[in-house]
Amino acid sequence: MPEIRATQGKGNSKAYPYLLDVQSDIIDELHTRMVIPLFPVSRLVNNPVKRLTPTLNVEGNDYLVMTHEMASIRLSQIGDEVMDVRSHRQTIKNALDFIFDGF
């Protein structure tokens, strides 16, 4: 996971206005990317599992990294990069480790 980017989704989703692109750039021949949706903390109803859903600040607002909702989407559904989140790489990797390996 050398690069991680927060991007805008090209849809009109108010629930998930941003996507976290977590796929390695070494796999560039695919027409899809693995992404994790970001959910606005302001719309939170239940307390999430903190290790699974860490918080990131994007453009001045806090969002939960919805690791358990990770999916593959077409490149055409990914908008412009809004933030380089490499500084949060370990936190995001910990959430991925937690969902796949339980630690």
Short mmCIF file of C-alpha atoms in Angstrom, two decimals:
data_model
loop_
_atom_site.label_atom_id
_atom_site.label_comp_id
_atom_site.label_asym_id
_atom_site.label_seq_id
_atom_site.Cartn_x
_atom_site.Cartn_y
_atom_site.Cartn_z
CA MET A 1 0.00 0.00 0.00
CA PRO A 2 2.58 2.60 -1.04
CA GLU A 3 0.12 5.37 -1.85
CA ILE A 4 -3.19 6.21 -0.29
CA ARG A 5 -5.39 8.97 -1.61
CA ALA A 6 -8.68 10.50 -0.58
CA THR A 7 -10.74 11.18 -3.70
CA GLN A 8 -14.17 12.49 -4.45
CA GLY A 9 -16.65 9.95 -5.71
CA LYS A 10 -18.31 10.84 -9.00
CA GLY A 11 -21.75 9.96 -7.68
CA ASN A 12 -24.06 12.19 -5.66
CA SER A 13 -23.69 10.27 -2.42
CA LYS A 14 -24.11 12.44 0.65
CA ALA A 15 -23.42 9.41 2.84
CA TYR A 16 -20.04 8.76 1.19
CA PRO A 17 -18.75 11.95 -0.45
CA TYR A 18 -15.14 10.73 -0.42
CA LEU A 19 -13.39 7.47 -1.17
CA LEU A 20 -10.07 6.25 0.15
CA ASP A 21 -8.11 4.65 -2.69
CA VAL A 22 -6.01 1.95 -1.02
CA GLN A 23 -4.89 -0.10 -4.03
CA SER A 24 -1.22 -0.28 -4.88
CA ASP A 25 -0.24 1.62 -8.01
CA ILE A 26 1.90 -1.34 -9.09
CA ILE A 27 -1.30 -3.00 -10.36
CA ASP A 28 -2.10 -0.53 -13.12
CA GLU A 29 -3.57 -2.72 -15.86
CA LEU A 30 -6.92 -3.15 -14.10
CA HIS A 31 -9.90 -0.92 -14.79
CA THR A 32 -10.89 -0.98 -11.13
CA ARG A 33 -9.54 0.23 -7.78
CA MET A 34 -10.07 -0.97 -4.21
CA VAL A 35 -11.60 1.86 -2.22
CA ILE A 36 -12.92 2.46 1.27
CA PRO A 37 -15.80 4.93 1.61
CA LEU A 38 -15.49 7.81 4.08
CA PHE A 39 -18.60 8.57 6.17
CA PRO A 40 -19.19 11.98 7.81
CA VAL A 41 -18.81 11.77 11.60
CA SER A 42 -21.56 14.41 11.85
CA ARG A 43 -24.07 11.82 10.56
CA LEU A 44 -22.97 9.13 13.01
CA VAL A 45 -25.75 7.37 14.91
CA ASN A 46 -23.94 4.47 16.61
CA ASN A 47 -20.47 4.32 18.07
CA PRO A 48 -18.27 2.42 15.61
CA VAL A 49 -15.46 0.00 16.37
CA LYS A 50 -12.63 2.54 16.57
CA ARG A 51 -9.87 0.29 15.27
CA LEU A 52 -11.98 -0.74 12.28
CA THR A 53 -13.23 2.77 11.50
CA PRO A 54 -10.51 5.33 12.28
CA THR A 55 -11.25 9.02 11.79
CA LEU A 56 -9.64 11.18 9.09
CA ASN A 57 -10.01 14.90 8.54
CA VAL A 58 -10.68 15.78 4.91
CA GLU A 59 -11.10 19.41 3.89
CA GLY A 60 -11.84 20.47 7.46
CA ASN A 61 -14.41 17.79 8.30
CA ASP A 62 -14.02 14.49 10.16
CA TYR A 63 -14.88 11.24 8.38
CA LEU A 64 -14.90 7.61 9.45
CA VAL A 65 -12.90 5.19 7.34
CA MET A 66 -15.56 2.53 6.70
CA THR A 67 -13.11 -0.34 6.28
CA HIS A 68 -15.85 -2.98 6.50
CA GLU A 69 -17.49 -1.43 3.39
CA MET A 70 -14.39 -1.65 1.20
CA ALA A 71 -15.18 -2.47 -2.44
CA SER A 72 -13.79 -2.54 -5.94
CA ILE A 73 -15.14 0.16 -8.23
CA ARG A 74 -14.47 1.24 -11.80
CA LEU A 75 -11.85 3.91 -12.39
CA SER A 76 -14.55 6.03 -14.03
CA GLN A 77 -16.32 6.30 -10.65
CA ILE A 78 -13.34 7.89 -8.93
CA GLY A 79 -13.08 11.67 -8.96
CA ASP A 80 -10.23 14.04 -8.31
CA GLU A 81 -7.76 13.56 -5.48
CA VAL A 82 -8.58 15.87 -2.58
CA MET A 83 -5.90 14.81 -0.12
CA ASP A 84 -2.80 12.68 0.15
CA VAL A 85 -3.29 10.60 3.29
CA ARG A 86 0.02 8.70 3.29
CA SER A 87 0.71 10.10 6.75
CA HIS A 88 -2.23 7.95 7.97
CA ARG A 89 -0.96 4.83 6.22
CA GLN A 90 -0.28 2.82 9.38
CA THR A 91 -3.68 3.62 10.91
CA ILE A 92 -5.42 2.54 7.70
CA LYS A 93 -3.26 -0.57 7.42
CA ASN A 94 -4.12 -1.44 11.04
CA ALA A 95 -7.83 -1.25 10.17
CA LEU A 96 -7.29 -3.53 7.17
CA ASP A 97 -5.28 -5.97 9.30
CA PHE A 98 -8.05 -5.96 11.88
CA ILE A 99 -10.78 -6.83 9.37
CA PHE A 100 -8.76 -9.54 7.59
CA ASP A 101 -6.64 -11.00 10.39
CA GLY A 102 -8.43 -9.98 13.59
CA PHE A 103 -5.47 -8.15 15.09
#
